[in-house]
Structures are given as structure tokens and as C-alpha cells.
PDB file of C-alpha atoms in Angstrom:
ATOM      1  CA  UNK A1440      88.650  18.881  74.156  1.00  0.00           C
ATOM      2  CA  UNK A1441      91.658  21.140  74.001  1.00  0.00           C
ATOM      3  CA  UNK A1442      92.575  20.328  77.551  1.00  0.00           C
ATOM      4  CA  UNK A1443      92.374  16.433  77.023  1.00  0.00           C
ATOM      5  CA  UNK A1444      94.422  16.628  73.705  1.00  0.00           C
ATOM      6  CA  UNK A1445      96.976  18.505  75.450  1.00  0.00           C
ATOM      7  CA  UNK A1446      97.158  16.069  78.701  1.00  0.00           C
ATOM      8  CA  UNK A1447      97.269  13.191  75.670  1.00  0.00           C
ATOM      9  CA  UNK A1448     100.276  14.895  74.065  1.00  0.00           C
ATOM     10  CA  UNK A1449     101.815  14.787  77.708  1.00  0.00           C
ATOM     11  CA  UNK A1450     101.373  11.354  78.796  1.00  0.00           C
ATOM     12  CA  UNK A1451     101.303   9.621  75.166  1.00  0.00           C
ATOM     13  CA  UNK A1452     104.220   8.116  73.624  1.00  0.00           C
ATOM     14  CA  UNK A1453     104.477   7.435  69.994  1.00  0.00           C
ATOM     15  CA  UNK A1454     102.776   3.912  69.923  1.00  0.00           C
ATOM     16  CA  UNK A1455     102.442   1.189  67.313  1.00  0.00           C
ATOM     17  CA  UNK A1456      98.871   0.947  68.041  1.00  0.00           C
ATOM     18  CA  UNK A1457      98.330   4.472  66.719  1.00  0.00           C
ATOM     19  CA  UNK A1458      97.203   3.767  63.329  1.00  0.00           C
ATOM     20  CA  UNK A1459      94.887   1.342  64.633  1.00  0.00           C
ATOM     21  CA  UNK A1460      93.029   4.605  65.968  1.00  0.00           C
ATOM     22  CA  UNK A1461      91.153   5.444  62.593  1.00  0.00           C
ATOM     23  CA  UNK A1462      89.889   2.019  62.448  1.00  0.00           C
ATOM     24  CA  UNK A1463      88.529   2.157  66.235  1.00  0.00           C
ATOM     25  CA  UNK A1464      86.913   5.353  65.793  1.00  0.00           C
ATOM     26  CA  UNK A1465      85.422   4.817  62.839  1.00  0.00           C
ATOM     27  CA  UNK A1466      83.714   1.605  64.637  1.00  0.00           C
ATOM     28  CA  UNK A1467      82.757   3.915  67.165  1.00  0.00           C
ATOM     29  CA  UNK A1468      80.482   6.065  64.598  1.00  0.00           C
ATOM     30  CA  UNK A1469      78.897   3.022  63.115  1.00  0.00           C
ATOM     31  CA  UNK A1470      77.991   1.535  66.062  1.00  0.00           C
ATOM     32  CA  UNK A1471      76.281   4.519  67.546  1.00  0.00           C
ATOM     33  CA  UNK A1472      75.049   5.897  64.356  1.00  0.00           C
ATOM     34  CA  UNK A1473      73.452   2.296  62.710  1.00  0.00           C
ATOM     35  CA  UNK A1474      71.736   1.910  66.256  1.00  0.00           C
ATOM     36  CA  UNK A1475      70.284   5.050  67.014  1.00  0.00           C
ATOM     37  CA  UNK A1476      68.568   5.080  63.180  1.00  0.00           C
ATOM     38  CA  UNK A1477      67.403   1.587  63.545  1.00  0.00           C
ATOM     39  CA  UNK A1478      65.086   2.441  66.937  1.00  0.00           C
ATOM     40  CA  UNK A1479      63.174   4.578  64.845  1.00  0.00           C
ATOM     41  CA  UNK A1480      62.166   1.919  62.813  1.00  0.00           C
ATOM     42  CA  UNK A1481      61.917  -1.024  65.287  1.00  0.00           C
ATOM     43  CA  UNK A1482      61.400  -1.812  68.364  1.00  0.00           C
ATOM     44  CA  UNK A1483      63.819  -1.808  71.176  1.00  0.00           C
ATOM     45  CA  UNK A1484      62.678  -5.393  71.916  1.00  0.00           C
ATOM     46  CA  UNK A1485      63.072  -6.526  68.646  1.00  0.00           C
ATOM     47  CA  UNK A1486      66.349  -4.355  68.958  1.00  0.00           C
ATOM     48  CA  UNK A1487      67.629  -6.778  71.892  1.00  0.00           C
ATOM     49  CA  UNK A1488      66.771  -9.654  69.980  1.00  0.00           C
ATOM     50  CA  UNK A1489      69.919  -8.905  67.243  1.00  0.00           C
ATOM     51  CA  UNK A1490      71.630  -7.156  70.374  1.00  0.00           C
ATOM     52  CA  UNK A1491      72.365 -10.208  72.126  1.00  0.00           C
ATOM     53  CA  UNK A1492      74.442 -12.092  69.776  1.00  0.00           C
ATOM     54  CA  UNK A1493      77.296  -9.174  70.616  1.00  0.00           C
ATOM     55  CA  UNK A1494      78.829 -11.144  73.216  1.00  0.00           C
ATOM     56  CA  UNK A1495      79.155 -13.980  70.729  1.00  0.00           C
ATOM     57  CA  UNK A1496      80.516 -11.637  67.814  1.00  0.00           C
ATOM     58  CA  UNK A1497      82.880 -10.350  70.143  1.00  0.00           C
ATOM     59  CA  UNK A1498      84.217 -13.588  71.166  1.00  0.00           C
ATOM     60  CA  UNK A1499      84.555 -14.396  67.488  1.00  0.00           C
ATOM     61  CA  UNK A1500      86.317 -10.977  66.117  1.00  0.00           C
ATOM     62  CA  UNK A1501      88.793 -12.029  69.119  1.00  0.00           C
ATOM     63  CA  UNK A1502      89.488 -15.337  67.380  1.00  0.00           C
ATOM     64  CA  UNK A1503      90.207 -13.998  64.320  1.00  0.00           C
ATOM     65  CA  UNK A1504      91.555 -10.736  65.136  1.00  0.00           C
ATOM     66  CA  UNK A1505      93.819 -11.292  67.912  1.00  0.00           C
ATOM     67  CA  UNK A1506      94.246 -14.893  67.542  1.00  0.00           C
ATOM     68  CA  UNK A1507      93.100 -15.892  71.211  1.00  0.00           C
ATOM     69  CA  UNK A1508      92.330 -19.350  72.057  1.00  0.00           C
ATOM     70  CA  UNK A1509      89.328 -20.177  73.504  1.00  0.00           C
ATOM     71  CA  UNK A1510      88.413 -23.771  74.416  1.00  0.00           C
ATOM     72  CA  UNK A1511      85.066 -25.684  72.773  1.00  0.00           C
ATOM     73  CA  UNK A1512      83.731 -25.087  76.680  1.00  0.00           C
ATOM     74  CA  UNK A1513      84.056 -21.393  76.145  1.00  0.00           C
ATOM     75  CA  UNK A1514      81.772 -21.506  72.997  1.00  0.00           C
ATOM     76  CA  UNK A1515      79.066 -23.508  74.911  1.00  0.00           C
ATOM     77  CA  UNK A1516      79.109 -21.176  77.454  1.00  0.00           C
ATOM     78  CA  UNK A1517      78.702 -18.323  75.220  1.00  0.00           C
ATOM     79  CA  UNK A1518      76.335 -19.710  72.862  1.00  0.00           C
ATOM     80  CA  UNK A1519      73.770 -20.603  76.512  1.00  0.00           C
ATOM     81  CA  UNK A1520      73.745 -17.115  77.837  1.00  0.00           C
ATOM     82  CA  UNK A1521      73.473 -15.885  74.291  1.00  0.00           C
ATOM     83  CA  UNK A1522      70.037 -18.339  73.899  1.00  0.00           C
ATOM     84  CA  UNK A1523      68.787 -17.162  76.901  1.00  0.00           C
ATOM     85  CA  UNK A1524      68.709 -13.490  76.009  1.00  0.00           C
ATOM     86  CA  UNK A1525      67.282 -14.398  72.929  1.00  0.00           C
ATOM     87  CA  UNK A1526      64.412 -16.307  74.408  1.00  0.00           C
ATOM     88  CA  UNK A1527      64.249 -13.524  77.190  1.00  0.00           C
ATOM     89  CA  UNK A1528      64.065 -10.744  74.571  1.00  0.00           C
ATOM     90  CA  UNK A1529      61.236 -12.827  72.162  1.00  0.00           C
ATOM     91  CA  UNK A1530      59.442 -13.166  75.793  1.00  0.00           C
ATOM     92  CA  UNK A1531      59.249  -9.146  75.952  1.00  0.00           C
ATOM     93  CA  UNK A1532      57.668  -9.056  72.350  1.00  0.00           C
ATOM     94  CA  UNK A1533      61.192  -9.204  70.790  1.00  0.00           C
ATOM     95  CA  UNK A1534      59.522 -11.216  67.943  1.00  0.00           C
ATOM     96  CA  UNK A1535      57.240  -8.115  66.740  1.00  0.00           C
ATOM     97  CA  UNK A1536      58.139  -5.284  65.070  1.00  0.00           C
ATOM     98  CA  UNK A1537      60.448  -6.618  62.226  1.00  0.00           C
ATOM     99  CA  UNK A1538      61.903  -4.500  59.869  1.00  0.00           C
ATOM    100  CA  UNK A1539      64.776  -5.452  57.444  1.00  0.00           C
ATOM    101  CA  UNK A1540      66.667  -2.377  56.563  1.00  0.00           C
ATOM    102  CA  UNK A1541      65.897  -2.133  60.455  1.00  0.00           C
ATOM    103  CA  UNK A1542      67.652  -5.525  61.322  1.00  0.00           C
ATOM    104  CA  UNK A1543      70.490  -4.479  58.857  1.00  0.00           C
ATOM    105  CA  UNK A1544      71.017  -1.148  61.102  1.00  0.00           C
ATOM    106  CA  UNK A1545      71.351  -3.244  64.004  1.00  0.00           C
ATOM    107  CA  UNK A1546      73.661  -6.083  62.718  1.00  0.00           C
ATOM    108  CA  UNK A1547      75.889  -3.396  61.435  1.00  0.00           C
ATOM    109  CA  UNK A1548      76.082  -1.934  65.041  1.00  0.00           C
ATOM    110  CA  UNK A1549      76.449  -5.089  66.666  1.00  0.00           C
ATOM    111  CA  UNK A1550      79.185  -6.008  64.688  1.00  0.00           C
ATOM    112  CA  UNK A1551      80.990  -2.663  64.348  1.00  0.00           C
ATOM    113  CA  UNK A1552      80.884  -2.644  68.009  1.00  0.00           C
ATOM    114  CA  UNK A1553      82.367  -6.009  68.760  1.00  0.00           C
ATOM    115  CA  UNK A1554      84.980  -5.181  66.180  1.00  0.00           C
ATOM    116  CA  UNK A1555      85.817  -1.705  68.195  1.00  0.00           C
ATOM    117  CA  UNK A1556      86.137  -3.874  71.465  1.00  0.00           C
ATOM    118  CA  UNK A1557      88.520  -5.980  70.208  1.00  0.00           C
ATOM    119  CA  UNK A1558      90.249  -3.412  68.640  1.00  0.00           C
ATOM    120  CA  UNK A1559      90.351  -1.175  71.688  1.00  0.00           C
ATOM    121  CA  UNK A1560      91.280  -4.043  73.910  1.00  0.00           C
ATOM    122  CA  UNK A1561      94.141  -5.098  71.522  1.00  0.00           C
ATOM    123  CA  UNK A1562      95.416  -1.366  71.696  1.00  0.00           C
ATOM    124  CA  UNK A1563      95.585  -1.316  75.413  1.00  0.00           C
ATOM    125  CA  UNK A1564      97.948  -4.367  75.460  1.00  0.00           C
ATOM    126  CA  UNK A1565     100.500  -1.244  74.493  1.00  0.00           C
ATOM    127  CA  UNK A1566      98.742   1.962  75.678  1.00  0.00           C
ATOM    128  CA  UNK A1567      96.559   2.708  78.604  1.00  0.00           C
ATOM    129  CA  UNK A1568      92.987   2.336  78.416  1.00  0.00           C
ATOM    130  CA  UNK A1569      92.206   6.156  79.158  1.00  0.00           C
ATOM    131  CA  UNK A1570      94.424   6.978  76.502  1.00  0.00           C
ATOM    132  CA  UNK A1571      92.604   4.858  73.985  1.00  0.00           C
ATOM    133  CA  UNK A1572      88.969   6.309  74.729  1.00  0.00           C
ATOM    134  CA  UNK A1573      90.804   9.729  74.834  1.00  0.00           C
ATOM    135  CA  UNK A1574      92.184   9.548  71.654  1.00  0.00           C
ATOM    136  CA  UNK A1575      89.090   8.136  69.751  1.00  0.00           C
ATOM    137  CA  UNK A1576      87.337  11.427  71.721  1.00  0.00           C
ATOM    138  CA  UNK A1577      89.975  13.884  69.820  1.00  0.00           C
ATOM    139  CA  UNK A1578      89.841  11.759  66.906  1.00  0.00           C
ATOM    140  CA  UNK A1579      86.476  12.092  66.261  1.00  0.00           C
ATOM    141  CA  UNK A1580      86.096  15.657  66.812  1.00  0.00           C
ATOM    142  CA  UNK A1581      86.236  16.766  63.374  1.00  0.00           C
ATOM    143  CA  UNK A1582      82.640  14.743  62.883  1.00  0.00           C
ATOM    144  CA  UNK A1583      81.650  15.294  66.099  1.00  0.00           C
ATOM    145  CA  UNK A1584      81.365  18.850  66.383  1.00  0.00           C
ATOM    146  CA  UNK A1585      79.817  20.194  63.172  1.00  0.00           C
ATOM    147  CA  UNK A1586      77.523  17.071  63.275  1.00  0.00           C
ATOM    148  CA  UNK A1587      76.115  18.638  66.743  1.00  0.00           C
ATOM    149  CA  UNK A1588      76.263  22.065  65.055  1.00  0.00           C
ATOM    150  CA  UNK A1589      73.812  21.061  62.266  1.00  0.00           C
ATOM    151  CA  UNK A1590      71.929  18.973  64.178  1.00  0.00           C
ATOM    152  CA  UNK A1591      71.324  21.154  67.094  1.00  0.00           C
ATOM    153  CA  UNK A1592      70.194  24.146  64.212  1.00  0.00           C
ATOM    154  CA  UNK A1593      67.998  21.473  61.934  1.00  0.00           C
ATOM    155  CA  UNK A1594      66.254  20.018  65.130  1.00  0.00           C
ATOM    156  CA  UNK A1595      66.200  22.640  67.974  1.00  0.00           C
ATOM    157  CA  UNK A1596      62.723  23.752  67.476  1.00  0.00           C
ATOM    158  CA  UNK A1597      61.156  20.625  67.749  1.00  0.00           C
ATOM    159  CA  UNK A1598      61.672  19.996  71.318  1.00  0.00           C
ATOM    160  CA  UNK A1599      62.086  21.721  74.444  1.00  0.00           C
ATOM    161  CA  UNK A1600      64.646  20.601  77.200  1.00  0.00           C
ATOM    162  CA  UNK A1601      65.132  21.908  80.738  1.00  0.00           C
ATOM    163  CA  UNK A1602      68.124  21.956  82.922  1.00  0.00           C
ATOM    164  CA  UNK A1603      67.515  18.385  84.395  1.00  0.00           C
ATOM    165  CA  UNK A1604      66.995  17.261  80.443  1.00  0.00           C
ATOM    166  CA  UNK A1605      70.945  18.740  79.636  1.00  0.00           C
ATOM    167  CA  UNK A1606      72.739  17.078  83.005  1.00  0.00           C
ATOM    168  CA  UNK A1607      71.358  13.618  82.522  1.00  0.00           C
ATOM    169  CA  UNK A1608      72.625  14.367  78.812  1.00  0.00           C
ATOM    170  CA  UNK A1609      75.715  15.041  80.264  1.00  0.00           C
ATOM    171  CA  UNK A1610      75.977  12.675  83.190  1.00  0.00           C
ATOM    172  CA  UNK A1611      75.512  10.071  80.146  1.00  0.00           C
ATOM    173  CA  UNK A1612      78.012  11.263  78.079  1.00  0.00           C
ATOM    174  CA  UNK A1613      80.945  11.673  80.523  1.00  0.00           C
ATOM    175  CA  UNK A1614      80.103   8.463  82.644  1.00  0.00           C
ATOM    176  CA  UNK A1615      78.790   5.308  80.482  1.00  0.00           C
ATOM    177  CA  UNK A1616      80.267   6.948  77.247  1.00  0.00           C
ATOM    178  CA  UNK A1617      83.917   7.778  78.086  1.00  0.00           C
ATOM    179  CA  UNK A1618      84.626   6.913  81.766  1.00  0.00           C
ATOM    180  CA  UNK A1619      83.456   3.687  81.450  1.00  0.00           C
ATOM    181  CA  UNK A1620      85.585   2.894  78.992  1.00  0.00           C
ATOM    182  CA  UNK A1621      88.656   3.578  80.868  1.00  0.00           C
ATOM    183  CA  UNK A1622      87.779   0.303  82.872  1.00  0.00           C
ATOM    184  CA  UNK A1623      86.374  -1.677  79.972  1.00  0.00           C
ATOM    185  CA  UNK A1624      89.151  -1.488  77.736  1.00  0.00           C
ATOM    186  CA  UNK A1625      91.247  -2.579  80.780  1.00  0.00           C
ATOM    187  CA  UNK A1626      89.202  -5.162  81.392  1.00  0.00           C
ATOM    188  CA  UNK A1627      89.090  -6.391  78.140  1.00  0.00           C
ATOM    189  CA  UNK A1628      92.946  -6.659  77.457  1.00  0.00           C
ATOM    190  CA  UNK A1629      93.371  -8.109  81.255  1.00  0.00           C
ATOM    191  CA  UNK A1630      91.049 -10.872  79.913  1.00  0.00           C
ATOM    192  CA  UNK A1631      91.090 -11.500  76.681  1.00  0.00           C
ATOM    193  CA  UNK A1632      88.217  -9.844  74.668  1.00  0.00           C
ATOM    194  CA  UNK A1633      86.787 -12.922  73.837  1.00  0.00           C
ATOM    195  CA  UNK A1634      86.384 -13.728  77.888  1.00  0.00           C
ATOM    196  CA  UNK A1635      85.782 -10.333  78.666  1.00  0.00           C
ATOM    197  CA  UNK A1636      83.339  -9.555  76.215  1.00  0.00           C
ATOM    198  CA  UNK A1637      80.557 -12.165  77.761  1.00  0.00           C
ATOM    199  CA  UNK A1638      80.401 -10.004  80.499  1.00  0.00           C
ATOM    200  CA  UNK A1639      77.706  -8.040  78.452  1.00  0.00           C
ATOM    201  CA  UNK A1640      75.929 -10.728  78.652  1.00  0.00           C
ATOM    202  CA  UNK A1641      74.688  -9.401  82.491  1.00  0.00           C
ATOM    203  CA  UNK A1642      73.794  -5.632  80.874  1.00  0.00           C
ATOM    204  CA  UNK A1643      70.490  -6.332  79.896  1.00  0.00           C
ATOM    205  CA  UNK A1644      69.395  -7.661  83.060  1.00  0.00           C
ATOM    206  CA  UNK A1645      71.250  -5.059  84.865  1.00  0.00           C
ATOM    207  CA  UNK A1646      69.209  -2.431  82.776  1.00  0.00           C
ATOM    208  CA  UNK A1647      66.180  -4.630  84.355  1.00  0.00           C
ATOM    209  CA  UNK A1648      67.843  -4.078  87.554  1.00  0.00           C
ATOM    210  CA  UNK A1649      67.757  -0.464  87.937  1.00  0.00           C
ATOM    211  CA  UNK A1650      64.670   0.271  85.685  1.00  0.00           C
ATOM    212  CA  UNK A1651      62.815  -1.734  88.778  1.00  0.00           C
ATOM    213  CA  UNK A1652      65.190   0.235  91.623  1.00  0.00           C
ATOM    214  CA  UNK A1653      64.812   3.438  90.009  1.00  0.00           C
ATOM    215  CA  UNK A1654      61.816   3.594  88.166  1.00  0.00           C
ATOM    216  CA  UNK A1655      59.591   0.759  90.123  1.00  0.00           C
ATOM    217  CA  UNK A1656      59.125  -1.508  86.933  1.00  0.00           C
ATOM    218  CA  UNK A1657      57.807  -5.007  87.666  1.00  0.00           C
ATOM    219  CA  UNK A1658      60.595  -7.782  87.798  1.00  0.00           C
ATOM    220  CA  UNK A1659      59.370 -11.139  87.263  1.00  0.00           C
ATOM    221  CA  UNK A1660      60.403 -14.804  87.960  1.00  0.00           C
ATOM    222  CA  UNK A1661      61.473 -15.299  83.971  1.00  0.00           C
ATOM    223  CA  UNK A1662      63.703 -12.387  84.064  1.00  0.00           C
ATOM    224  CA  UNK A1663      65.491 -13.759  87.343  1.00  0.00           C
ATOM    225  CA  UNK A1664      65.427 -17.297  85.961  1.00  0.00           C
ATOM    226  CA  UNK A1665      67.099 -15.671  82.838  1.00  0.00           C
ATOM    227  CA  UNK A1666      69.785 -13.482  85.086  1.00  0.00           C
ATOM    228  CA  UNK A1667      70.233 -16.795  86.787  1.00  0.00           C
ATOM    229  CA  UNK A1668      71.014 -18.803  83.657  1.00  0.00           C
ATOM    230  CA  UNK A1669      73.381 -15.834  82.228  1.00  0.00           C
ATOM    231  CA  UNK A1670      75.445 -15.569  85.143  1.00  0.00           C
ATOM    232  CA  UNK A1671      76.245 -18.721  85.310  1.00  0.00           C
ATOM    233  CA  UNK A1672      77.156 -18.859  81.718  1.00  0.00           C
ATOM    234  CA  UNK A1673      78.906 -15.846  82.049  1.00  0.00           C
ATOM    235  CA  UNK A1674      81.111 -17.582  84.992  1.00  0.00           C
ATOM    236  CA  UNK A1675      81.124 -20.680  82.948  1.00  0.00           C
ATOM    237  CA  UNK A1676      82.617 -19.166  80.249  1.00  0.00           C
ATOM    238  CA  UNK A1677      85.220 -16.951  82.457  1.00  0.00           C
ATOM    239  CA  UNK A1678      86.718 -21.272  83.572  1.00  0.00           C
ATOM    240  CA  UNK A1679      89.144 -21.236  80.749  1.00  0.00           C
ATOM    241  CA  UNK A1680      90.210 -17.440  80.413  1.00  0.00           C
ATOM    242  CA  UNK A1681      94.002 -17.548  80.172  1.00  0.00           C
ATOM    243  CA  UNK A1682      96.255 -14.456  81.313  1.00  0.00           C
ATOM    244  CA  UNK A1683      97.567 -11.910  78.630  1.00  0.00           C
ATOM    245  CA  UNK A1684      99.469  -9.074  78.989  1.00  0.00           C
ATOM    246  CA  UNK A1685      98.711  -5.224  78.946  1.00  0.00           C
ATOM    247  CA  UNK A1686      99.984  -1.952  79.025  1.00  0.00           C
ATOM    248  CA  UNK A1687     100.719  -0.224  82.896  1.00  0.00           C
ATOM    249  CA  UNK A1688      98.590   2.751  83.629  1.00  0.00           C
ATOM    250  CA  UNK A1689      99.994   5.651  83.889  1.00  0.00           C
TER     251      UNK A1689
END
């Protein structure tokens, strides 16, 4: 953590966007922290049932955040793939398992979540996207770290993890969590949050993807009639994107 802040201090210049970094870190923590709670009430289904309107939030925090135009086309687009994932995830039992302090958790991290992709892709208009994920990484170390401290000591004894347990802990952390970012925050700003953001639209049926490469789980002809219908709203919505600019990478 050291290290990175120290490469940051290097390569960073002092940016407008900077106070905007309390905001986007503090999405960060909501969005994790209101999802991880809610799956111990709820189902993951019923979970992905709430989950797939963040494409749509996204799109709409861009709107109104960022002022982006996006066409009456774009909204049908969006609002098709979004259906579909609904129906999909009330197919899987997405229906069961209600629970409305639950349902709040997740709404909150649905739309804390689209709010810190908008705000992260607006930031990388004037600051490179590993800088932004970097600095909401130091930012957030002052939670961070004594929240693992007293979690680690309050809930240590209840479970017992092996080496393989710790790397894909790891592997999760550094990839998906933080590298990741470094091309979705460029991806975002190169086009448009609002055109970028339907993109997650295709992570749920990825998920499907590997779970059946990976872990041999059944795919069946609604979930590739549903990847079908979601890709092409995801490319019908992608028709209209316009080009904005962002910061170089350094």
C-alpha cells in the first residue's frame, strides 16, 4: 500500500477530479458492504433479480450526472436486455426468497455502484484509470485495514482456510477487484458511462459461462436464448454511442 501511494505521488498531478475521490470511495464501501449483508438474508437469485436493473441505473446517473445524451433507441435497448435478465433471473427462482430490509441492501448497492461508475468514469476524462482505482485503494485504507483487523480477530475461529482458500482470496482481490478496473474505468470514459455501462448486461451470463467451463454446471437453451437476446441489446444499444474525450495513460 506504501509502494502504490508512493508510485501515485510520482505519476499524479494535482487534478480537479481529486475531491471527487471521497465521493467515489465512499460508493465503493456501500456497494460492497450493502451487498455482501443482503446475501445473508436472500437469495442470490432473488439478488440478480434487483441486480439487473444496474445497467439501467447506470445509464441514468450518466444522464444526470455527466449530462450525456443518449437517444430514445438507447433506452429501448437498455430497458430489453434489462427485461431479459429479469425474466432470466425469476426463471432461476429469482421470485423466492424476498426479504425487504434484504431488497433495500441490494438497491442501495446497485445504486451506489452505478453512481461510483459514473463517477470513476467522469474522473478518468482528466486522470488515468489506474490512478483512479489506485487512489480509492489508498483512500480507503484507513477503513480498510482495522476493519480486516477486527474482523479477522471476531471471526477467525469459526472457519478454517488452507493455502488454496488464501490465493483464490487473493487472485480475487488483485484481478476482478483492482486490475479490472484499470480497463473499466477506461472503458467507461472512452464510451460514455451510459453506453459503457450496458456492457454488464453480458456478466451474468458470462458467470453462466465459466460456472459450466469450470465447474461443469448445466447450460440450457433459456440461458442461451437469454445471452442471445442481451447481446444484441447490448450491441443495439452501443448504435448511438457518441465519442468523448479522456485522459492519456501514462
Amino acid at each position: 500500500a506504501l509502494r502504490l501511494f508512493a508510485l501515485l505521488r510520482a505519476y499524479s498531478e494535482p487534478s480537479p477530479a481529486m475531491p471527487s475521490m471521497s465521493s467515489h470511495t465512499w460508493s465503493f464501501f456501500r456497494a460492497g458492504g450493502s451487498d455482501q449483508v443482503a446475501l445473508e438474508r436472500t437469495t442470490s437469485a432473488h439478488a440478480a433479480v434487483i441486480a439487473a436493473f444496474m445497467p439501467l441505473t447506470t445509464a441514468l446517473f450518466a444522464v444526470l450526472r455527466n449530462h450525456e445524451h443518449v437517444p430514445r433507441q438507447f433506452w429501448m435497448a437498455a430497458g430489453g436486455g434489462t427485461a431479459a435478465l429479469v425474466i432470466f433471473a425469476l426463471s432461476r427462482g429469482g421470485a423466492e426468497g424476498g426479504d425487504l430490509v434484504a431488497d433495500l441492501l441490494i438497491v442501495g448497492a446497485v445504486l451506489s455502484s452505478s453512481w461510483c461508475y459514473v463517477e470513476g468514469a467522469s474522473i478518468t476524462k482528466v486522470m488515468p484509470g489506474w490512478q483512479v482505482i489506485s487512489w480509492v485503494v489508498v483512500l480507503a485504507l484507513p477503513v480498510t485495514v482495522p476493519a480486516s483487523v477486527i474482523l479477522w480477530w471476531a471471526t477467525s475461529a469459526d472457519y478454517d482456510t488452507s493455502a488454496v482458500e488464501w490465493m483464490a482470496l487473493i487472485l480475487l482481490g488483485v484481478s476482478s477487484m483492482y486490475l479490472g478496473f484499470f480497463a473499466w474505468y477506461r472503458g467507461l470514459a472512452m464510451a460514455g458511462a451510459a453506453y459503457g455501462g450496458q456492457v454488464q448486461q453480458l456478466q451474468a451470463l458470462l458467470t453462466l459461462l465459466w460456472s459450466a467451463l469450470l465447474l461443469g454446471e448445466t447450460v440450457t437453451l433459456v440461458t442461451v436464448a437469454t445471452a442471445l437476446v442481451v447481446v444484441v441489446c447490448v450491441a443495439w444499444a452501443q448504435r448511438s454511442r457518441r465519442e468523448v474525450v479522456v485522459a492519456p495513460e501514462e
